[in-house]
Structures are given as structure tokens and as C-alpha cells.
């Protein structure tokens, strides 16, 4: 599956089946996580797979809770980034690469930035001074039927509705919007950004491409978060 199809097919999964991930697939995923360290802004990231089957005591497992939001998951991707400017952007970029890798392997994922016990997961991956753990994701085969909690989350966040182009992408200023017919070869990458997962599906970012003096649009734009 090419990456654009993977991006279009991905949906957050909060309900996992008992199906065990095949050893070769698991090894491939672990290898990917270990090698996924190249960040756009140079922050240092590291990722690790937490396997509940390897954790013996119930007490320890109790610390690795998602407060009932995630059902049936035995594996979680957790990671850290060293604090520095744009650390969150770097973590977001690499974590989404993990998510898309898992999606391309037929596995479900769900970004969790809030509904998990941060201290428990941070302890499990031995977080160091100067590192933060912004978000984690369960990973595994999705169950056919979503749990009630999963369905409620999707309903409350309106997870299947993304903002239209003219609320996300602007040419210079907010009076001048782009639509999906006038941005040439950037139509597809911008559509992929629009479809990306978003906390509570708020899509609290905007992209303003910068016009060159010639009047053409530069390939890089300014991304404003928390818009
Ligand atoms: C940074 C980030 C944090 C998120 N945190 C949570 C969370 O704590 N709990 C949760 O159930 N979903 C969380 N989500 C998943 C979003 O609710 C989900 O991406 C959004 O509703 C869109 O649905 P979709 O991913 O199926 O397209 C988070 C997503 C992102 C990108």
C-alpha cells in the first residue's frame, strides 16, 4: 500500500482483537521503531514497544492504564523526546511515521496524548531527566466491532469529519483561502495533512503558503498550531 493510501485508510482504533502479531511482523515493527530517530528539527527521540505479555505482576500492569479507553491491546508504542524548541513537532512527525508503518502492516493504532497514565508508561521506558513522553499508541489487530467507549469517543470528537480545505489552507491571509483545485502538486500532500489524526479532532493548525515575489507559491509554508 503506498503511503497516500495508508494515510487515507488510517483510523484510530481503541478496540483490539486477541489475534497475536506474527513474530516476523513484530520484529519488523520493532526494527522500525528503533531506527525511527531522524527528526525534522533535530530533537533526539527514541521509541520502544511495551509488551504486556512480558510484564508479570498485576501491580505493574495497573500502572500502565488507559483508564478503560483502549480495550484488548497487549502492545503499546511509547517514546520520548529531549526537551528543546520544536521537540513536540519532532515527536509528532516520528510518532506518526510509527502509526503509518503499523497501518501499512494491517495493524490498528490510536494516538493517546491524554487518556493514559503518563507516569506509569514513563517509568516503564525509564524516562531520563530532560526527556518528555508526549503521547503513546496501542498497536495490534483491530477487533471487528468497536467497543462502546470507542464509538462514544468517535461520536464526541466527530472523528469522521475533517475541516474543509477553505478553513485550513490560506494564501497569505485568512481572506484568501485555497481550495483543493488551485494548489497543483501540493493538493495531495495538503489533503494528507488534512486527513491526519488530530487531538479531539480539533485540527488546531493552519497552513499559510508563502508566495514568492514572482507570485508563485513556495513549496514550504508556515504551519501555525493552536489556531
Ligand atoms: C496528539 C493527539 C492526541 C490524541 N489523544 C487522544 C487521547 O488521549 N485519547 C483518545 O482516545 N484519542 C486521542 N487521539 C485520537 C483522536 O481523537 C483522533 O485522531 C481524532 O478523533 C480523529 O479520528 P481518526 O484518528 O480516526 O481519524 C489523539 C490524537 C492526536 C493526534
PDB file of C-alpha atoms and ligand atoms in Angstrom:
ATOM      1  CA  UNK A   1       0.000   0.000   0.000  1.00  0.00           C
ATOM      2  CA  UNK A   2       1.503   3.328  -0.944  1.00  0.00           C
ATOM      3  CA  UNK A   3       1.797   5.930   1.768  1.00  0.00           C
ATOM      4  CA  UNK A   4      -1.059   8.125   0.491  1.00  0.00           C
ATOM      5  CA  UNK A   5      -3.443   5.166   0.571  1.00  0.00           C
ATOM      6  CA  UNK A   6      -2.180   4.314   4.064  1.00  0.00           C
ATOM      7  CA  UNK A   7      -2.902   7.883   5.214  1.00  0.00           C
ATOM      8  CA  UNK A   8      -6.394   7.737   3.708  1.00  0.00           C
ATOM      9  CA  UNK A   9      -7.167   4.334   5.252  1.00  0.00           C
ATOM     10  CA  UNK A  10      -5.906   5.034   8.792  1.00  0.00           C
ATOM     11  CA  UNK A  11      -8.467   5.483  11.528  1.00  0.00           C
ATOM     12  CA  UNK A  12      -7.918   5.457  15.277  1.00  0.00           C
ATOM     13  CA  UNK A  13      -8.594   2.052  16.822  1.00  0.00           C
ATOM     14  CA  UNK A  14      -9.485   1.682  20.510  1.00  0.00           C
ATOM     15  CA  UNK A  15     -10.719  -1.923  20.333  1.00  0.00           C
ATOM     16  CA  UNK A  16      -8.250  -4.760  19.745  1.00  0.00           C
ATOM     17  CA  UNK A  17      -8.664  -8.462  18.999  1.00  0.00           C
ATOM     18  CA  UNK A  18      -6.814 -11.365  20.654  1.00  0.00           C
ATOM     19  CA  UNK A  19      -5.009 -12.135  17.421  1.00  0.00           C
ATOM     20  CA  UNK A  20      -1.291 -12.326  18.083  1.00  0.00           C
ATOM     21  CA  UNK A  21       1.001 -10.340  15.803  1.00  0.00           C
ATOM     22  CA  UNK A  22       3.169 -12.708  13.780  1.00  0.00           C
ATOM     23  CA  UNK A  23       6.811 -12.824  15.042  1.00  0.00           C
ATOM     24  CA  UNK A  24       8.271 -11.566  11.721  1.00  0.00           C
ATOM     25  CA  UNK A  25       5.825  -8.667  11.677  1.00  0.00           C
ATOM     26  CA  UNK A  26       6.618  -7.823  15.275  1.00  0.00           C
ATOM     27  CA  UNK A  27      10.340  -7.924  14.554  1.00  0.00           C
ATOM     28  CA  UNK A  28       9.840  -5.614  11.568  1.00  0.00           C
ATOM     29  CA  UNK A  29       7.857  -3.162  13.693  1.00  0.00           C
ATOM     30  CA  UNK A  30      10.453  -3.213  16.484  1.00  0.00           C
ATOM     31  CA  UNK A  31      13.205  -2.633  13.965  1.00  0.00           C
ATOM     32  CA  UNK A  32      11.280   0.305  12.508  1.00  0.00           C
ATOM     33  CA  UNK A  33      10.750   1.874  15.941  1.00  0.00           C
ATOM     34  CA  UNK A  34      14.423   1.556  16.787  1.00  0.00           C
ATOM     35  CA  UNK A  35      15.510   3.161  13.523  1.00  0.00           C
ATOM     36  CA  UNK A  36      12.941   5.961  13.545  1.00  0.00           C
ATOM     37  CA  UNK A  37      15.177   8.667  15.015  1.00  0.00           C
ATOM     38  CA  UNK A  38      15.592  11.198  12.204  1.00  0.00           C
ATOM     39  CA  UNK A  39      13.664  14.329  13.156  1.00  0.00           C
ATOM     40  CA  UNK A  40      12.942  17.433  11.030  1.00  0.00           C
ATOM     41  CA  UNK A  41      14.210  19.877  13.699  1.00  0.00           C
ATOM     42  CA  UNK A  42      16.971  17.779  15.206  1.00  0.00           C
ATOM     43  CA  UNK A  43      15.428  16.703  18.541  1.00  0.00           C
ATOM     44  CA  UNK A  44      16.511  13.372  19.938  1.00  0.00           C
ATOM     45  CA  UNK A  45      13.681  10.825  20.013  1.00  0.00           C
ATOM     46  CA  UNK A  46      13.525   7.175  20.966  1.00  0.00           C
ATOM     47  CA  UNK A  47      10.696   4.658  20.763  1.00  0.00           C
ATOM     48  CA  UNK A  48      10.037   1.368  22.443  1.00  0.00           C
ATOM     49  CA  UNK A  49       7.406  -1.351  22.255  1.00  0.00           C
ATOM     50  CA  UNK A  50       5.868  -2.210  25.612  1.00  0.00           C
ATOM     51  CA  UNK A  51       4.623  -5.795  25.644  1.00  0.00           C
ATOM     52  CA  UNK A  52       2.074  -6.539  28.366  1.00  0.00           C
ATOM     53  CA  UNK A  53       2.731 -10.268  27.967  1.00  0.00           C
ATOM     54  CA  UNK A  54       6.237  -9.719  29.296  1.00  0.00           C
ATOM     55  CA  UNK A  55       5.037  -7.897  32.393  1.00  0.00           C
ATOM     56  CA  UNK A  56       4.464 -10.418  35.128  1.00  0.00           C
ATOM     57  CA  UNK A  57       2.985  -8.606  38.093  1.00  0.00           C
ATOM     58  CA  UNK A  58      -0.550  -7.251  38.112  1.00  0.00           C
ATOM     59  CA  UNK A  59       0.681  -4.303  40.123  1.00  0.00           C
ATOM     60  CA  UNK A  60       2.949  -3.163  37.292  1.00  0.00           C
ATOM     61  CA  UNK A  61       0.204  -3.603  34.712  1.00  0.00           C
ATOM     62  CA  UNK A  62      -2.083  -1.439  36.803  1.00  0.00           C
ATOM     63  CA  UNK A  63       0.318   1.459  36.266  1.00  0.00           C
ATOM     64  CA  UNK A  64       0.032   1.098  32.512  1.00  0.00           C
ATOM     65  CA  UNK A  65      -3.576   2.084  32.257  1.00  0.00           C
ATOM     66  CA  UNK A  66      -5.555   3.913  29.599  1.00  0.00           C
ATOM     67  CA  UNK A  67      -8.469   4.301  32.029  1.00  0.00           C
ATOM     68  CA  UNK A  68     -10.631   1.879  30.047  1.00  0.00           C
ATOM     69  CA  UNK A  69     -10.380   3.811  26.778  1.00  0.00           C
ATOM     70  CA  UNK A  70      -8.346   1.152  24.993  1.00  0.00           C
ATOM     71  CA  UNK A  71      -9.732  -2.391  25.064  1.00  0.00           C
ATOM     72  CA  UNK A  72      -7.771  -5.577  24.449  1.00  0.00           C
ATOM     73  CA  UNK A  73      -4.398  -4.087  23.461  1.00  0.00           C
ATOM     74  CA  UNK A  74      -1.333  -6.032  24.607  1.00  0.00           C
ATOM     75  CA  UNK A  75       1.254  -3.819  22.938  1.00  0.00           C
ATOM     76  CA  UNK A  76       1.935  -0.102  23.155  1.00  0.00           C
ATOM     77  CA  UNK A  77       4.358   2.163  21.327  1.00  0.00           C
ATOM     78  CA  UNK A  78       5.829   4.646  23.786  1.00  0.00           C
ATOM     79  CA  UNK A  79       8.565   7.154  23.195  1.00  0.00           C
ATOM     80  CA  UNK A  80      10.417  10.157  24.498  1.00  0.00           C
ATOM     81  CA  UNK A  81      11.868  13.353  23.118  1.00  0.00           C
ATOM     82  CA  UNK A  82      14.502  15.560  24.674  1.00  0.00           C
ATOM     83  CA  UNK A  83      13.141  18.988  25.624  1.00  0.00           C
ATOM     84  CA  UNK A  84      14.127  21.681  23.127  1.00  0.00           C
ATOM     85  CA  UNK A  85      12.314  24.115  20.825  1.00  0.00           C
ATOM     86  CA  UNK A  86      10.115  22.190  18.349  1.00  0.00           C
ATOM     87  CA  UNK A  87      10.513  18.945  20.328  1.00  0.00           C
ATOM     88  CA  UNK A  88       6.770  18.317  20.079  1.00  0.00           C
ATOM     89  CA  UNK A  89       6.775  18.780  16.310  1.00  0.00           C
ATOM     90  CA  UNK A  90       9.671  16.338  16.038  1.00  0.00           C
ATOM     91  CA  UNK A  91       7.955  13.789  18.238  1.00  0.00           C
ATOM     92  CA  UNK A  92       4.708  14.202  16.309  1.00  0.00           C
ATOM     93  CA  UNK A  93       6.463  13.623  12.994  1.00  0.00           C
ATOM     94  CA  UNK A  94       8.214  10.453  14.137  1.00  0.00           C
ATOM     95  CA  UNK A  95       5.253   9.061  16.067  1.00  0.00           C
ATOM     96  CA  UNK A  96       3.038   9.480  13.012  1.00  0.00           C
ATOM     97  CA  UNK A  97       5.642   7.584  10.994  1.00  0.00           C
ATOM     98  CA  UNK A  98       5.255   4.732  13.525  1.00  0.00           C
ATOM     99  CA  UNK A  99       1.487   4.918  13.189  1.00  0.00           C
ATOM    100  CA  UNK A 100       1.641   4.799   9.394  1.00  0.00           C
ATOM    101  CA  UNK A 101       4.130   1.922   9.461  1.00  0.00           C
ATOM    102  CA  UNK A 102       1.756  -0.068  11.677  1.00  0.00           C
ATOM    103  CA  UNK A 103      -1.224   0.880   9.468  1.00  0.00           C
ATOM    104  CA  UNK A 104       0.620  -0.323   6.370  1.00  0.00           C
ATOM    105  CA  UNK A 105       1.088  -3.679   8.152  1.00  0.00           C
ATOM    106  CA  UNK A 106      -2.664  -4.014   8.746  1.00  0.00           C
ATOM    107  CA  UNK A 107      -2.418  -3.036  12.420  1.00  0.00           C
ATOM    108  CA  UNK A 108      -4.553  -0.594  14.366  1.00  0.00           C
ATOM    109  CA  UNK A 109      -3.236   2.356  16.374  1.00  0.00           C
ATOM    110  CA  UNK A 110      -4.594   5.306  18.344  1.00  0.00           C
ATOM    111  CA  UNK A 111      -2.648   8.364  19.409  1.00  0.00           C
ATOM    112  CA  UNK A 112      -3.095   8.876  23.146  1.00  0.00           C
ATOM    113  CA  UNK A 113      -1.998  12.246  24.438  1.00  0.00           C
ATOM    114  CA  UNK A 114      -4.357  12.382  27.388  1.00  0.00           C
ATOM    115  CA  UNK A 115      -6.115   9.149  28.262  1.00  0.00           C
ATOM    116  CA  UNK A 116      -3.205   7.168  29.660  1.00  0.00           C
ATOM    117  CA  UNK A 117      -1.277   7.148  32.925  1.00  0.00           C
ATOM    118  CA  UNK A 118       1.793   9.086  31.885  1.00  0.00           C
ATOM    119  CA  UNK A 119       3.858   8.284  34.983  1.00  0.00           C
ATOM    120  CA  UNK A 120       3.293   4.537  34.554  1.00  0.00           C
ATOM    121  CA  UNK A 121       4.417   4.499  30.914  1.00  0.00           C
ATOM    122  CA  UNK A 122       7.269   6.919  31.627  1.00  0.00           C
ATOM    123  CA  UNK A 123       8.519   4.588  34.354  1.00  0.00           C
ATOM    124  CA  UNK A 124       8.297   1.585  32.055  1.00  0.00           C
ATOM    125  CA  UNK A 125      10.527   3.160  29.430  1.00  0.00           C
ATOM    126  CA  UNK A 126      12.889   4.642  32.049  1.00  0.00           C
ATOM    127  CA  UNK A 127      12.454   8.276  31.109  1.00  0.00           C
ATOM    128  CA  UNK A 128      15.532  10.390  31.772  1.00  0.00           C
ATOM    129  CA  UNK A 129      15.861  13.903  33.136  1.00  0.00           C
ATOM    130  CA  UNK A 130      15.312  16.312  30.242  1.00  0.00           C
ATOM    131  CA  UNK A 131      13.086  13.924  28.312  1.00  0.00           C
ATOM    132  CA  UNK A 132       9.307  14.082  27.922  1.00  0.00           C
ATOM    133  CA  UNK A 133       6.789  11.459  26.896  1.00  0.00           C
ATOM    134  CA  UNK A 134       4.195  13.369  24.858  1.00  0.00           C
ATOM    135  CA  UNK A 135       1.981  10.526  23.614  1.00  0.00           C
ATOM    136  CA  UNK A 136       1.742   6.769  23.166  1.00  0.00           C
ATOM    137  CA  UNK A 137      -0.250   4.410  20.953  1.00  0.00           C
ATOM    138  CA  UNK A 138      -1.615   0.911  21.356  1.00  0.00           C
ATOM    139  CA  UNK A 139      -0.834  -1.347  18.418  1.00  0.00           C
ATOM    140  CA  UNK A 140      -2.461  -4.608  17.368  1.00  0.00           C
ATOM    141  CA  UNK A 141      -5.069  -6.207  15.166  1.00  0.00           C
ATOM    142  CA  UNK A 142      -8.355  -4.311  15.389  1.00  0.00           C
ATOM    143  CA  UNK A 143     -11.453  -6.118  16.588  1.00  0.00           C
ATOM    144  CA  UNK A 144     -14.287  -6.159  14.033  1.00  0.00           C
ATOM    145  CA  UNK A 145     -16.736  -4.407  16.317  1.00  0.00           C
ATOM    146  CA  UNK A 146     -15.755  -1.216  18.121  1.00  0.00           C
ATOM    147  CA  UNK A 147     -16.345  -1.031  21.888  1.00  0.00           C
ATOM    148  CA  UNK A 148     -18.982   1.373  23.190  1.00  0.00           C
ATOM    149  CA  UNK A 149     -16.242   3.649  24.582  1.00  0.00           C
ATOM    150  CA  UNK A 150     -14.587   3.697  21.158  1.00  0.00           C
ATOM    151  CA  UNK A 151     -17.863   4.608  19.476  1.00  0.00           C
ATOM    152  CA  UNK A 152     -18.583   7.325  22.029  1.00  0.00           C
ATOM    153  CA  UNK A 153     -15.108   8.833  21.516  1.00  0.00           C
ATOM    154  CA  UNK A 154     -15.584   8.872  17.770  1.00  0.00           C
ATOM    155  CA  UNK A 155     -19.014  10.410  18.102  1.00  0.00           C
ATOM    156  CA  UNK A 156     -17.987  13.093  20.611  1.00  0.00           C
ATOM    157  CA  UNK A 157     -14.870  14.057  18.645  1.00  0.00           C
ATOM    158  CA  UNK A 158     -16.745  13.862  15.313  1.00  0.00           C
ATOM    159  CA  UNK A 159     -13.801  11.767  14.193  1.00  0.00           C
ATOM    160  CA  UNK A 160     -15.108  11.163  10.703  1.00  0.00           C
ATOM    161  CA  UNK A 161     -15.481  14.855   9.900  1.00  0.00           C
ATOM    162  CA  UNK A 162     -12.444  16.889   8.935  1.00  0.00           C
ATOM    163  CA  UNK A 163     -12.497  20.651   8.398  1.00  0.00           C
ATOM    164  CA  UNK A 164     -12.868  21.636   4.738  1.00  0.00           C
ATOM    165  CA  UNK A 165      -9.914  22.995   2.781  1.00  0.00           C
ATOM    166  CA  UNK A 166     -11.042  26.591   2.994  1.00  0.00           C
ATOM    167  CA  UNK A 167     -10.768  26.552   6.796  1.00  0.00           C
ATOM    168  CA  UNK A 168      -7.254  25.076   6.888  1.00  0.00           C
ATOM    169  CA  UNK A 169      -5.210  26.356   3.973  1.00  0.00           C
ATOM    170  CA  UNK A 170      -4.794  30.025   3.155  1.00  0.00           C
ATOM    171  CA  UNK A 171      -2.909  32.045   0.597  1.00  0.00           C
ATOM    172  CA  UNK A 172      -1.240  34.844   2.601  1.00  0.00           C
ATOM    173  CA  UNK A 173      -4.120  35.672   4.899  1.00  0.00           C
ATOM    174  CA  UNK A 174      -7.428  34.340   6.059  1.00  0.00           C
ATOM    175  CA  UNK A 175      -9.402  36.329   3.470  1.00  0.00           C
ATOM    176  CA  UNK A 176      -7.702  34.428   0.770  1.00  0.00           C
ATOM    177  CA  UNK A 177      -8.303  30.710   1.043  1.00  0.00           C
ATOM    178  CA  UNK A 178      -7.091  27.880  -1.071  1.00  0.00           C
ATOM    179  CA  UNK A 179      -9.385  25.219  -2.323  1.00  0.00           C
ATOM    180  CA  UNK A 180      -8.399  21.782  -3.441  1.00  0.00           C
ATOM    181  CA  UNK A 181      -8.383  22.696  -7.098  1.00  0.00           C
ATOM    182  CA  UNK A 182      -5.887  25.532  -7.128  1.00  0.00           C
ATOM    183  CA  UNK A 183      -2.762  24.235  -5.475  1.00  0.00           C
ATOM    184  CA  UNK A 184      -1.306  21.996  -8.161  1.00  0.00           C
ATOM    185  CA  UNK A 185       1.161  19.419  -6.974  1.00  0.00           C
ATOM    186  CA  UNK A 186       0.587  20.333  -3.331  1.00  0.00           C
ATOM    187  CA  UNK A 187      -3.053  19.223  -3.468  1.00  0.00           C
ATOM    188  CA  UNK A 188      -2.211  15.680  -2.375  1.00  0.00           C
ATOM    189  CA  UNK A 189       0.240  16.500   0.461  1.00  0.00           C
ATOM    190  CA  UNK A 190      -2.167  19.093   1.869  1.00  0.00           C
ATOM    191  CA  UNK A 191      -5.053  16.646   1.671  1.00  0.00           C
ATOM    192  CA  UNK A 192      -2.887  14.134   3.577  1.00  0.00           C
ATOM    193  CA  UNK A 193      -2.248  16.755   6.295  1.00  0.00           C
ATOM    194  CA  UNK A 194      -5.995  17.390   6.463  1.00  0.00           C
ATOM    195  CA  UNK A 195      -6.687  13.672   6.999  1.00  0.00           C
ATOM    196  CA  UNK A 196      -4.010  13.198   9.670  1.00  0.00           C
ATOM    197  CA  UNK A 197      -5.102  12.309  13.206  1.00  0.00           C
ATOM    198  CA  UNK A 198      -5.783  15.259  15.464  1.00  0.00           C
ATOM    199  CA  UNK A 199      -6.337  15.548  19.224  1.00  0.00           C
ATOM    200  CA  UNK A 200     -10.119  15.567  19.782  1.00  0.00           C
ATOM    201  CA  UNK A 201     -10.236  16.052  16.018  1.00  0.00           C
ATOM    202  CA  UNK A 202      -9.856  19.815  16.589  1.00  0.00           C
ATOM    203  CA  UNK A 203      -7.365  20.317  13.732  1.00  0.00           C
ATOM    204  CA  UNK A 204      -5.973  23.317  15.605  1.00  0.00           C
ATOM    205  CA  UNK A 205      -3.424  24.260  12.961  1.00  0.00           C
ATOM    206  CA  UNK A 206      -3.449  26.249   9.715  1.00  0.00           C
ATOM    207  CA  UNK A 207      -1.090  26.335   6.759  1.00  0.00           C
ATOM    208  CA  UNK A 208      -0.247  29.604   5.058  1.00  0.00           C
ATOM    209  CA  UNK A 209       1.915  29.102   1.966  1.00  0.00           C
ATOM    210  CA  UNK A 210       4.320  31.954   1.304  1.00  0.00           C
ATOM    211  CA  UNK A 211       4.110  33.479  -2.165  1.00  0.00           C
ATOM    212  CA  UNK A 212       7.404  34.233  -3.893  1.00  0.00           C
ATOM    213  CA  UNK A 213       7.965  37.663  -5.399  1.00  0.00           C
ATOM    214  CA  UNK A 214       7.128  36.135  -8.753  1.00  0.00           C
ATOM    215  CA  UNK A 215       3.672  35.332  -7.471  1.00  0.00           C
ATOM    216  CA  UNK A 216       4.254  31.571  -7.443  1.00  0.00           C
ATOM    217  CA  UNK A 217       3.799  29.611  -4.274  1.00  0.00           C
ATOM    218  CA  UNK A 218       6.841  28.346  -2.402  1.00  0.00           C
ATOM    219  CA  UNK A 219       6.900  24.642  -1.597  1.00  0.00           C
ATOM    220  CA  UNK A 220       7.283  25.296   2.109  1.00  0.00           C
ATOM    221  CA  UNK A 221       4.671  27.069   4.142  1.00  0.00           C
ATOM    222  CA  UNK A 222       4.174  28.281   7.644  1.00  0.00           C
ATOM    223  CA  UNK A 223       2.351  25.958   9.956  1.00  0.00           C
ATOM    224  CA  UNK A 224       0.516  27.696  12.737  1.00  0.00           C
ATOM    225  CA  UNK A 225      -0.577  25.451  15.556  1.00  0.00           C
ATOM    226  CA  UNK A 226      -3.325  26.156  18.078  1.00  0.00           C
ATOM    227  CA  UNK A 227      -5.019  28.386  15.526  1.00  0.00           C
TER     228      UNK A 227
HETATM  229  C1  LIG B   1      -1.891  14.400  19.544  1.00  0.00           C
HETATM  230  C2  LIG B   1      -3.124  13.513  19.630  1.00  0.00           C
HETATM  231  C3  LIG B   1      -3.598  13.157  20.882  1.00  0.00           C
HETATM  232  C4  LIG B   1      -4.709  12.299  20.983  1.00  0.00           C
HETATM  233  N1  LIG B   1      -5.104  11.900  22.226  1.00  0.00           N
HETATM  234  C5  LIG B   1      -6.113  11.018  22.349  1.00  0.00           C
HETATM  235  C6  LIG B   1      -6.465  10.519  23.644  1.00  0.00           C
HETATM  236  O1  LIG B   1      -5.889  10.885  24.665  1.00  0.00           O
HETATM  237  N2  LIG B   1      -7.449   9.593  23.716  1.00  0.00           N
HETATM  238  C7  LIG B   1      -8.111   9.144  22.600  1.00  0.00           C
HETATM  239  O2  LIG B   1      -8.982   8.291  22.742  1.00  0.00           O
HETATM  240  N3  LIG B   1      -7.796   9.606  21.352  1.00  0.00           N
HETATM  241  C8  LIG B   1      -6.815  10.523  21.201  1.00  0.00           C
HETATM  242  N4  LIG B   1      -6.459  10.972  19.951  1.00  0.00           N
HETATM  243  C9  LIG B   1      -7.143  10.453  18.752  1.00  0.00           C
HETATM  244  C10 LIG B   1      -8.110  11.482  18.154  1.00  0.00           C
HETATM  245  O3  LIG B   1      -9.291  11.541  18.931  1.00  0.00           O
HETATM  246  C11 LIG B   1      -8.426  11.090  16.694  1.00  0.00           C
HETATM  247  O4  LIG B   1      -7.244  11.182  15.930  1.00  0.00           O
HETATM  248  C12 LIG B   1      -9.491  12.008  16.072  1.00  0.00           C
HETATM  249  O5  LIG B   1     -10.728  11.858  16.733  1.00  0.00           O
HETATM  250  C13 LIG B   1      -9.691  11.714  14.587  1.00  0.00           C
HETATM  251  O6  LIG B   1     -10.074  10.371  14.398  1.00  0.00           O
HETATM  252  P1  LIG B   1      -9.228   9.407  13.466  1.00  0.00           P
HETATM  253  O7  LIG B   1      -7.830   9.316  14.062  1.00  0.00           O
HETATM  254  O8  LIG B   1      -9.952   8.088  13.488  1.00  0.00           O
HETATM  255  O9  LIG B   1      -9.174   9.997  12.086  1.00  0.00           O
HETATM  256  C14 LIG B   1      -5.377  11.836  19.820  1.00  0.00           C
HETATM  257  C15 LIG B   1      -4.891  12.223  18.562  1.00  0.00           C
HETATM  258  C16 LIG B   1      -3.773  13.055  18.466  1.00  0.00           C
HETATM  259  C17 LIG B   1      -3.243  13.416  17.109  1.00  0.00           C
END
